[in-house]
PDB file of C-alpha atoms in Angstrom:
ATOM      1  CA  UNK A   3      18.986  -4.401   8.610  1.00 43.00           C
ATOM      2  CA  UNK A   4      16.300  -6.359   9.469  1.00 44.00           C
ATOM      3  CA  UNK A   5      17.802  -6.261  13.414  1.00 44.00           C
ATOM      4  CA  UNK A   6      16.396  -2.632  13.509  1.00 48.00           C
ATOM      5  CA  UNK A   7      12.516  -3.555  12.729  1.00 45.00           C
ATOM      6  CA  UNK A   8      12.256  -6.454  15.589  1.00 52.00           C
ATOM      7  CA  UNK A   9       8.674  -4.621  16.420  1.00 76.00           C
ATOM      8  CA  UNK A  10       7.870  -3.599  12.976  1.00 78.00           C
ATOM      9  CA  UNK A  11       4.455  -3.856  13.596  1.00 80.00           C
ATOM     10  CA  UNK A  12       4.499  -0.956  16.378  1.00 85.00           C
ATOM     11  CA  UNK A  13       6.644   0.929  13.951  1.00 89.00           C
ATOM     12  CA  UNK A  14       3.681   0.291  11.123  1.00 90.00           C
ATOM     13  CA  UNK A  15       1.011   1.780  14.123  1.00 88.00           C
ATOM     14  CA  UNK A  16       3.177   4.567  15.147  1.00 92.00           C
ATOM     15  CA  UNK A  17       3.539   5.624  11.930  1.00 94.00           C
ATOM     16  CA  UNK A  18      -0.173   5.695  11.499  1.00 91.00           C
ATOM     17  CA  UNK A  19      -0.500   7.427  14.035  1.00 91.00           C
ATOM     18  CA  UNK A  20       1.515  10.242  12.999  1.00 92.00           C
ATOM     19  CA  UNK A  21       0.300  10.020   9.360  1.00 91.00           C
ATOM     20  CA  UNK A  22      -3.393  10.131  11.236  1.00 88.00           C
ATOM     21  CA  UNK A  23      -2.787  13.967  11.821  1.00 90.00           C
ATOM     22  CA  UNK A  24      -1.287  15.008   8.592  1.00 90.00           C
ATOM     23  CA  UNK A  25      -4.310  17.228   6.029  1.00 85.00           C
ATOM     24  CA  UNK A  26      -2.282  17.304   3.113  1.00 85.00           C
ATOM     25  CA  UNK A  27       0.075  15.894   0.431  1.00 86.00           C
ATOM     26  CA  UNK A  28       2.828  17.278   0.862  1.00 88.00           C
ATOM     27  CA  UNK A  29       3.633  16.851   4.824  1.00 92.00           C
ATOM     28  CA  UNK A  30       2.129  13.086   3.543  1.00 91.00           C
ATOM     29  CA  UNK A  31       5.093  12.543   0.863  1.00 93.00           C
ATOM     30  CA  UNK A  32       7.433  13.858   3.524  1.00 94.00           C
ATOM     31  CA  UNK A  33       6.645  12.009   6.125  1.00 95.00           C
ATOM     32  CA  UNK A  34       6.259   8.496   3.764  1.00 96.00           C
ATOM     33  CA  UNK A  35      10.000   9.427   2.422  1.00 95.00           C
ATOM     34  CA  UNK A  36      11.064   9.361   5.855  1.00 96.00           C
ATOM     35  CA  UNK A  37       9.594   5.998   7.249  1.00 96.00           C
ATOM     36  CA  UNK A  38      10.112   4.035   3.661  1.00 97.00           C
ATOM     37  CA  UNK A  39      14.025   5.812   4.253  1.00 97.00           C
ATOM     38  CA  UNK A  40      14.416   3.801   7.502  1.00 95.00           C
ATOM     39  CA  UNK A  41      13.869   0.859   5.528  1.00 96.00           C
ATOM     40  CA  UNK A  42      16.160   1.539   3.086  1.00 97.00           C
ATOM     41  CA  UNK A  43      13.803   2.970   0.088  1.00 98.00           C
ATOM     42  CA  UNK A  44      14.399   6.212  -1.451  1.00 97.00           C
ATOM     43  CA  UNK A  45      12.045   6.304  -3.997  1.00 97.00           C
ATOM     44  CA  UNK A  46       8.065   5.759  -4.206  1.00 97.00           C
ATOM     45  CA  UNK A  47       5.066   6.366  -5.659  1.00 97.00           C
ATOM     46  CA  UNK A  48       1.422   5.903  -4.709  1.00 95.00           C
ATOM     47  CA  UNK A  49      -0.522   5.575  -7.966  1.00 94.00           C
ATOM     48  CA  UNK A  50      -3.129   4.348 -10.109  1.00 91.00           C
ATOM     49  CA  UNK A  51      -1.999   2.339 -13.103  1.00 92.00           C
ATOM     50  CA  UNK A  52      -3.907   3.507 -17.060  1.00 91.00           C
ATOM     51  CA  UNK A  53      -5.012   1.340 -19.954  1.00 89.00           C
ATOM     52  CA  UNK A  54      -1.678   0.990 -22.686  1.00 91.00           C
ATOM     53  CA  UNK A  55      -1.552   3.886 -24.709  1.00 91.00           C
ATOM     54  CA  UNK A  56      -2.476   6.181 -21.885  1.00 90.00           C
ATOM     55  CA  UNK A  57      -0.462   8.496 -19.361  1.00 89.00           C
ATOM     56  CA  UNK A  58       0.124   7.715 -15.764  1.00 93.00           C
ATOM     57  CA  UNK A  59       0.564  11.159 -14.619  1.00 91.00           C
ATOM     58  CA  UNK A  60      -3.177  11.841 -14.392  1.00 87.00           C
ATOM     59  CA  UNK A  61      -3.210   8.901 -11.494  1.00 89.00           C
ATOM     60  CA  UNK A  62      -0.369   9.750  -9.140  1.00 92.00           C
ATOM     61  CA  UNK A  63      -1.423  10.425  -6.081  1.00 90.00           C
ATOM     62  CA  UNK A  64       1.933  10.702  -4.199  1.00 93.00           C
ATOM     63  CA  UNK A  65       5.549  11.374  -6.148  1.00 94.00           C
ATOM     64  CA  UNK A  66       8.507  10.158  -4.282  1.00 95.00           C
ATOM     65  CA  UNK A  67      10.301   9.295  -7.272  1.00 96.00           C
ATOM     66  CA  UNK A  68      13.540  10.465  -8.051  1.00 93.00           C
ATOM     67  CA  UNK A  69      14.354  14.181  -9.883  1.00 88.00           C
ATOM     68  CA  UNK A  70      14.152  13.074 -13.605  1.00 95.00           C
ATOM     69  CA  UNK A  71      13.067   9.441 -13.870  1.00 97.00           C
ATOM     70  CA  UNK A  72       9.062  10.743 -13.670  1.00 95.00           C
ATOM     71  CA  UNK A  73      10.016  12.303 -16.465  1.00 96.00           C
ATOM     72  CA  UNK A  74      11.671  10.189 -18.192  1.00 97.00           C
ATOM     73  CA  UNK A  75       9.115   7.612 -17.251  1.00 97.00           C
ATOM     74  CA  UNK A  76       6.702   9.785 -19.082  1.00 95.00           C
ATOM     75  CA  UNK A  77       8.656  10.220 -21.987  1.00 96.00           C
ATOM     76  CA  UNK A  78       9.676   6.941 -22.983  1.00 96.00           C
ATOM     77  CA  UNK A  79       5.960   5.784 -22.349  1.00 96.00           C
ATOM     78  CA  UNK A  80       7.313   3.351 -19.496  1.00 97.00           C
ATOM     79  CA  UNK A  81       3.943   2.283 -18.047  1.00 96.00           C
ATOM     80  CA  UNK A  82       3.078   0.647 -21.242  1.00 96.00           C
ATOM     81  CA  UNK A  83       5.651  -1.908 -20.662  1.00 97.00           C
ATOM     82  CA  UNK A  84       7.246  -1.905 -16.962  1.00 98.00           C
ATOM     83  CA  UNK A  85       6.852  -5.671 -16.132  1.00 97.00           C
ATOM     84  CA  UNK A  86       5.975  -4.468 -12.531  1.00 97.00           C
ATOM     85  CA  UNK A  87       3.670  -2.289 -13.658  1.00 95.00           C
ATOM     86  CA  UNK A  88       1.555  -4.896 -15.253  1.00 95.00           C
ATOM     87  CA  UNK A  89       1.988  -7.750 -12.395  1.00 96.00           C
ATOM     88  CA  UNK A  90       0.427  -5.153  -9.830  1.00 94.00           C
ATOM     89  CA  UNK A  91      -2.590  -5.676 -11.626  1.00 90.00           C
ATOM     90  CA  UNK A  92      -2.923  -9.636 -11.285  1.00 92.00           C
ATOM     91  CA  UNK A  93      -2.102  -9.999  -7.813  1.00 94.00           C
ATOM     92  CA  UNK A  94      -3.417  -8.719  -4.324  1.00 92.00           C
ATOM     93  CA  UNK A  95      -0.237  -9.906  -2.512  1.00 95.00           C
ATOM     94  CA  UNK A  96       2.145  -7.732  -2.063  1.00 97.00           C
ATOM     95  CA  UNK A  97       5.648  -8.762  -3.730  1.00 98.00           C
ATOM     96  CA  UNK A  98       9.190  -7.412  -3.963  1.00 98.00           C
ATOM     97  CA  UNK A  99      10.680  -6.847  -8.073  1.00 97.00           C
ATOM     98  CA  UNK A 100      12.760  -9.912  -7.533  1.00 97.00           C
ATOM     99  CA  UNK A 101      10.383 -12.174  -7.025  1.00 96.00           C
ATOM    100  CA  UNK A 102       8.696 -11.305 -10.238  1.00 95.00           C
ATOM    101  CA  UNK A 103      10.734 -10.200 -12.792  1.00 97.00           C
ATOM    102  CA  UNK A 104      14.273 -11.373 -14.152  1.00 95.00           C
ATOM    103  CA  UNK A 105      15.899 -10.171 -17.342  1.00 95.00           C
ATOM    104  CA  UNK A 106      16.227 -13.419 -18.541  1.00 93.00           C
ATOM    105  CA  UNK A 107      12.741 -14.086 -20.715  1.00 91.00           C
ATOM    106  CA  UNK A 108      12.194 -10.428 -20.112  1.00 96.00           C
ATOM    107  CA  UNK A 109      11.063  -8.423 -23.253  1.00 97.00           C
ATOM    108  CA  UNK A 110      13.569  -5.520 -24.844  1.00 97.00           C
ATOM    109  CA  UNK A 111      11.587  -2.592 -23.508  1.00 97.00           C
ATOM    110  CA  UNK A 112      10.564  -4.633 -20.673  1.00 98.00           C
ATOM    111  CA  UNK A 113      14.716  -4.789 -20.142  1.00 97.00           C
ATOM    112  CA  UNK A 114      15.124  -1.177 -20.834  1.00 98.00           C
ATOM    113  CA  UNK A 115      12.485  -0.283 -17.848  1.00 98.00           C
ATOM    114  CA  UNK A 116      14.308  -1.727 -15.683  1.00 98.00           C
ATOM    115  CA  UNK A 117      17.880  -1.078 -16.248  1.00 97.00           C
ATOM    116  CA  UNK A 118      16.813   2.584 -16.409  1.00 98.00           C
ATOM    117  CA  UNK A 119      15.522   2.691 -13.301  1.00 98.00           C
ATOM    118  CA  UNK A 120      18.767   1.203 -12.257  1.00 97.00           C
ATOM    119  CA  UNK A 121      20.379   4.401 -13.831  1.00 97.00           C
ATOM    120  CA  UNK A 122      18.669   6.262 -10.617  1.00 97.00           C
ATOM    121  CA  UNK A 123      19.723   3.615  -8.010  1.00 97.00           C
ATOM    122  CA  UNK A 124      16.140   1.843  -8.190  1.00 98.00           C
ATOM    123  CA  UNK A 125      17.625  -1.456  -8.172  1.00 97.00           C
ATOM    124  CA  UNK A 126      15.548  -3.628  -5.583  1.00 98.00           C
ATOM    125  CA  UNK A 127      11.921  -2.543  -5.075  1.00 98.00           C
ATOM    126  CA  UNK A 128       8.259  -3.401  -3.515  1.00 98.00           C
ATOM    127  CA  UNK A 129       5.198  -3.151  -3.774  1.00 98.00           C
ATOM    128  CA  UNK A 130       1.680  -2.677  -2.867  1.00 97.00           C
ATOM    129  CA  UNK A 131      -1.390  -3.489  -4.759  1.00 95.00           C
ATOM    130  CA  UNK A 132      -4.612  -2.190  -3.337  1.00 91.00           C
ATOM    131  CA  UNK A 133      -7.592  -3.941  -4.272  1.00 83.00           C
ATOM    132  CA  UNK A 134     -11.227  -2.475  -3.739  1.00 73.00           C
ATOM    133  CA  UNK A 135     -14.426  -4.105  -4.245  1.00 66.00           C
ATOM    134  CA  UNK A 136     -14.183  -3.306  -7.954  1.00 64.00           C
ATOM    135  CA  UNK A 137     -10.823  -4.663  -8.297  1.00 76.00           C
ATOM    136  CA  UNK A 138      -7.754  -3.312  -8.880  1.00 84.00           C
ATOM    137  CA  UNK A 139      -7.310   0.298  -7.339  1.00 85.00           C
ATOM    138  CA  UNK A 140      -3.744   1.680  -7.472  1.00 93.00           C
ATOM    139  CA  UNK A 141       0.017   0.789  -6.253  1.00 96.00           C
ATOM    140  CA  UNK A 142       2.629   1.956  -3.545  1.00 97.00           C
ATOM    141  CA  UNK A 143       5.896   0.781  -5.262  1.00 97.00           C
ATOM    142  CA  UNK A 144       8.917   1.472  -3.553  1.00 98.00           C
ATOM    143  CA  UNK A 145      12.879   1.266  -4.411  1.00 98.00           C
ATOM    144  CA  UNK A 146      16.193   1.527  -2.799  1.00 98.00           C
ATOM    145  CA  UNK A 147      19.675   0.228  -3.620  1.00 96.00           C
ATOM    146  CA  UNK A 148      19.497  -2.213  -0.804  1.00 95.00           C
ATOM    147  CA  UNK A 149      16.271  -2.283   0.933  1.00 97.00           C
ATOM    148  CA  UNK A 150      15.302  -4.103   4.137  1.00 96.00           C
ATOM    149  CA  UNK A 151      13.228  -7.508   2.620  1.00 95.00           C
ATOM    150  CA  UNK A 152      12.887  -9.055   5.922  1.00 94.00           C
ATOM    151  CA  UNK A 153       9.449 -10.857   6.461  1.00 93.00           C
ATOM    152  CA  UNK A 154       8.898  -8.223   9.291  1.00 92.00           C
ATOM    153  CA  UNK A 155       9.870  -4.955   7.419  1.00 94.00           C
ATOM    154  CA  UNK A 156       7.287  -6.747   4.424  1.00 95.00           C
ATOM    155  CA  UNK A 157       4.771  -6.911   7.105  1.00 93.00           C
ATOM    156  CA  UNK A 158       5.232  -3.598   8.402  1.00 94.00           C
ATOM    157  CA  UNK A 159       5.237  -1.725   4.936  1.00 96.00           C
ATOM    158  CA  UNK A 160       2.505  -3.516   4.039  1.00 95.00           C
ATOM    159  CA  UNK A 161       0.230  -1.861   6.777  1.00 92.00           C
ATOM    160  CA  UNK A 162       1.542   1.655   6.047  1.00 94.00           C
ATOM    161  CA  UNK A 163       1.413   1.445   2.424  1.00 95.00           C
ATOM    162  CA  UNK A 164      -2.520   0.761   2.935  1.00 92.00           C
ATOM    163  CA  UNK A 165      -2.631   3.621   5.133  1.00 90.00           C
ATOM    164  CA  UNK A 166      -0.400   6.274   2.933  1.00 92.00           C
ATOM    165  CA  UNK A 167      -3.157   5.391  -0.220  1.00 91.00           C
ATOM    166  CA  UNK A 168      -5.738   6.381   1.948  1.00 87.00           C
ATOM    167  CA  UNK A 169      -4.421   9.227   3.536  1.00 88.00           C
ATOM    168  CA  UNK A 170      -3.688  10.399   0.151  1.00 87.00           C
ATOM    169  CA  UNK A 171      -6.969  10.022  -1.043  1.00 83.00           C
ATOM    170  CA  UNK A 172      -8.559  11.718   1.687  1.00 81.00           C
ATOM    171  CA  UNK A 173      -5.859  14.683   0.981  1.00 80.00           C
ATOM    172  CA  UNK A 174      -6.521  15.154  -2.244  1.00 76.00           C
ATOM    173  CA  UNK A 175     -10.250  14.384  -2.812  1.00 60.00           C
ATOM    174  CA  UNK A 176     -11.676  15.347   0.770  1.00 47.00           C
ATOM    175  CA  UNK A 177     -15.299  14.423   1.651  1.00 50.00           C
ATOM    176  CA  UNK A 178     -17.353  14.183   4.686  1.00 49.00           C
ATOM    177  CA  UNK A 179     -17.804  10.560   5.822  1.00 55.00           C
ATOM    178  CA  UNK A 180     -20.590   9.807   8.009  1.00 67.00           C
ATOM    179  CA  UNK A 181     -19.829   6.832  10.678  1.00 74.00           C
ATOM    180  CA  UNK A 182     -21.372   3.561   8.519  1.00 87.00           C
ATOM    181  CA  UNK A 183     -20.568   0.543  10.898  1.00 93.00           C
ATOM    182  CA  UNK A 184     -22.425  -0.296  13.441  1.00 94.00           C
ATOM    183  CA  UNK A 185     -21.482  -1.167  17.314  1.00 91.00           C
ATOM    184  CA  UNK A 186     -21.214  -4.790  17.371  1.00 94.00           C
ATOM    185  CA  UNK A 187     -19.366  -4.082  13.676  1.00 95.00           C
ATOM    186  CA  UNK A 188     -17.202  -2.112  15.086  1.00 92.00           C
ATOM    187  CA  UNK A 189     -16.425  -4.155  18.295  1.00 94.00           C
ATOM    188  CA  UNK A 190     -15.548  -7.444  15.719  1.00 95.00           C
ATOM    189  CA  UNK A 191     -13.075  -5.752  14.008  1.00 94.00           C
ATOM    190  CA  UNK A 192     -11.560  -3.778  17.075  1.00 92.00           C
ATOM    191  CA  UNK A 193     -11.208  -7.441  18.607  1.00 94.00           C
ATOM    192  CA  UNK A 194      -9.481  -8.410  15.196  1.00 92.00           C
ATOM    193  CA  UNK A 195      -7.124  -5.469  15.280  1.00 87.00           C
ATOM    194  CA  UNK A 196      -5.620  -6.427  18.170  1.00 85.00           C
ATOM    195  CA  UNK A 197      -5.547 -10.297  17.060  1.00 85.00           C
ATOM    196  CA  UNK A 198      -8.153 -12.444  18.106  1.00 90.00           C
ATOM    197  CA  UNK A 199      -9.490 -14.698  16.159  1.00 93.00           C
ATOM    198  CA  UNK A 200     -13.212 -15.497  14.859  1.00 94.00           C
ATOM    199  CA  UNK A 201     -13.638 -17.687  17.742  1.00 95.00           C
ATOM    200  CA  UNK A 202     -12.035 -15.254  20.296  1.00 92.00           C
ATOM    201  CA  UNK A 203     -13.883 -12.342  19.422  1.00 94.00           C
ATOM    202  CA  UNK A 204     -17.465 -14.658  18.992  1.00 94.00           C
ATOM    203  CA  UNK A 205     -16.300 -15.778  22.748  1.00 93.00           C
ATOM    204  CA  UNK A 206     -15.526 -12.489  24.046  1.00 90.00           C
ATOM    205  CA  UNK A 207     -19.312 -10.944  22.622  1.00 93.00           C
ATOM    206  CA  UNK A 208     -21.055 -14.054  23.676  1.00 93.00           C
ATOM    207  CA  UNK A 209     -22.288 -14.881  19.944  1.00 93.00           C
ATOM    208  CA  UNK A 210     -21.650 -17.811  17.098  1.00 95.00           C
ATOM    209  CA  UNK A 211     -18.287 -17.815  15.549  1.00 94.00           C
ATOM    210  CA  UNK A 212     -20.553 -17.606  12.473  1.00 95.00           C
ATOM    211  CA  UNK A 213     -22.352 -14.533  13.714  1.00 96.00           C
ATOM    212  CA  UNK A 214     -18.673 -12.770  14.397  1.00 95.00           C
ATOM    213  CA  UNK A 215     -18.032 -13.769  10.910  1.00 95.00           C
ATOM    214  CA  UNK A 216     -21.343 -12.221   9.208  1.00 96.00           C
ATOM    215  CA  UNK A 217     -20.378  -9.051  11.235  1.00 96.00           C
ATOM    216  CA  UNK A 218     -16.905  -8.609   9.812  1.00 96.00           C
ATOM    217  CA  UNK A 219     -18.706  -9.464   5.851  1.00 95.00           C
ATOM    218  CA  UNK A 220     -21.013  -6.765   6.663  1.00 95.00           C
ATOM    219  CA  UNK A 221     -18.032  -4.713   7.779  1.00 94.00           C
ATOM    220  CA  UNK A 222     -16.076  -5.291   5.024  1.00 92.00           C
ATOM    221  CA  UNK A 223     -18.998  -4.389   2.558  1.00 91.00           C
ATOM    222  CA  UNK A 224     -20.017  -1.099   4.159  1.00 90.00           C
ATOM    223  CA  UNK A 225     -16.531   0.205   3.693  1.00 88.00           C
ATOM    224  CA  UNK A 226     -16.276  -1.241   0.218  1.00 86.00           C
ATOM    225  CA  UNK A 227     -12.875  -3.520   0.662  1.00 85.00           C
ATOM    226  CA  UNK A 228     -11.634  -7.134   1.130  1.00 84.00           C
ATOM    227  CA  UNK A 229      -9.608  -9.109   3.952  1.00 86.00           C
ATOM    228  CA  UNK A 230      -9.335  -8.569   7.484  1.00 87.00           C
ATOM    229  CA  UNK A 231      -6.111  -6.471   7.580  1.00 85.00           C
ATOM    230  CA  UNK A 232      -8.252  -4.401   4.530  1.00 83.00           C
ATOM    231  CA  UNK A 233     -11.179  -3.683   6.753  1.00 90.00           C
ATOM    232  CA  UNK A 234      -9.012  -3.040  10.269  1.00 88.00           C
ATOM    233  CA  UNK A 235      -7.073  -0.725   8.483  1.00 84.00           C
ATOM    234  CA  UNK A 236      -9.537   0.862   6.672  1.00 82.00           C
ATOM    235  CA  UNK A 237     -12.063   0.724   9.404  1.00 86.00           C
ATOM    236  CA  UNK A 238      -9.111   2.612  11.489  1.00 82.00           C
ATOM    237  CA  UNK A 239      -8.574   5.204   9.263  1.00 77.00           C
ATOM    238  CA  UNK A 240     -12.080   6.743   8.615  1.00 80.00           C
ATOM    239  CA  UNK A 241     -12.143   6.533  12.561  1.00 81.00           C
ATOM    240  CA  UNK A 242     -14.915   3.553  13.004  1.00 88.00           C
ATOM    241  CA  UNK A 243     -12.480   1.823  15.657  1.00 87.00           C
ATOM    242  CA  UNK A 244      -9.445   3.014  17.427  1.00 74.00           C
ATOM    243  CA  UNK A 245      -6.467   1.343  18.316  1.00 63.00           C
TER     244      UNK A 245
END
């Protein structure tokens, strides 16, 4: 599969693109299902993750799961022990289920999670974190019988995933943003969106690789996230720099 993402990362910006002129949830979900369906997913959610002992549902900001395992997710109390669940919250890389859980070692209920969502042809997944400048924000996990893991289509899902949690938040809690960066902020990280480096972009604005760096921190803080693909994309979507 991986053959049909050779330019996954002009898939990832086309797909922003489109998901750039979309004003609410449900067009969203529909157009998500379709890209992550290319890829071989057919199941996702974009969520926050609760405390043990409380409910998920409060937190979901996009449902793509399948008819009947939200539900049963709910009613077995799933989030209190799916083992992918709880690794979103350690890590800001992004990571497919294999790579961090195995049955062997795995706890009972951490083995029924799983082999449940098997029941509804989740059997491979990936996932998202998205980290803030508080931490820990909320998930796009994703699932499919046998779903394109190709470094490229990783790449590529990455971007949109970071996008889709956006978008969604913007859909469903809509606010006003007034333009925070400023213009050599904004001409750093357009210069990093399209892959220069700290020297290239300090050499292309005639300043100290060191000054291109303090421009991307101060970036980076205004719009309250971490890493360069963070900030670009970010930066992108609340239309400080265009593509």
């Amino acid at each position: 599969m991986s053959g049909r993402h050779f330019n996954a990362g002009r898939d990832a910006l086309d797909f922003i693109d489109r998901l750039s002129t979309l004003t609410d949830p449900i067009t969203v979900v529909s157009a998500l299902r379709d890209k992550l369906a290319s890829y071989g997913f057919h199941a996702f959610l974009v969520t926050g993750l609760p405390e043990i002992g409380d409910r998920i549902d409060p937190l979901v900001l996009l449902n793509g799961w399948p008819p009947g395992w939200f539900e049963l997710y709910l009613e077995k109390s799933f989030s209190d022990w799916d083992p992918i669940a709880a690794h979103c919250k350690t890590t800001v890389d992004p990571f497919a289920w294999s790579d961090v859980y195995h049955d062997e070692g795995a706890l009972t209920r951490q083995r029924e999670v799983m082999h449940r969502a098997r029941d509804f042809d989740m059997i491979e997944g990936f996932c998202v974190p998205i980290h803030g400048e508080a931490g820990f924000q909320a998930v796009v996990t994703m699932a499919g019988d046998r779903p394109d893991l190709s470094r490229q289509a990783r790449s590529a899902i990455h971007l949109m995933s970071i996008y889709a949690h956006g978008k969604a938040t913007d859909c469903l809690r809509p606010a006003r943003r007034e333009h925070v960066l400023t213009v050599r902020e904004r001409e750093v990280l357009t210069w990093f969106a399209i892959g220069k480096t700290t020297e290239g972009v300090a050499e292309r604005l005639g300043v100290s690789a060191g000054t291109a760096e303090a421009h991307f921190e101060n970036a980076a803080r205004k719009l309250g996230v971490r890493g360069r693909t963070r900030t670009v994309i970010e930066a992108y979507r609340r239309g400080e720099i265009s593509i």
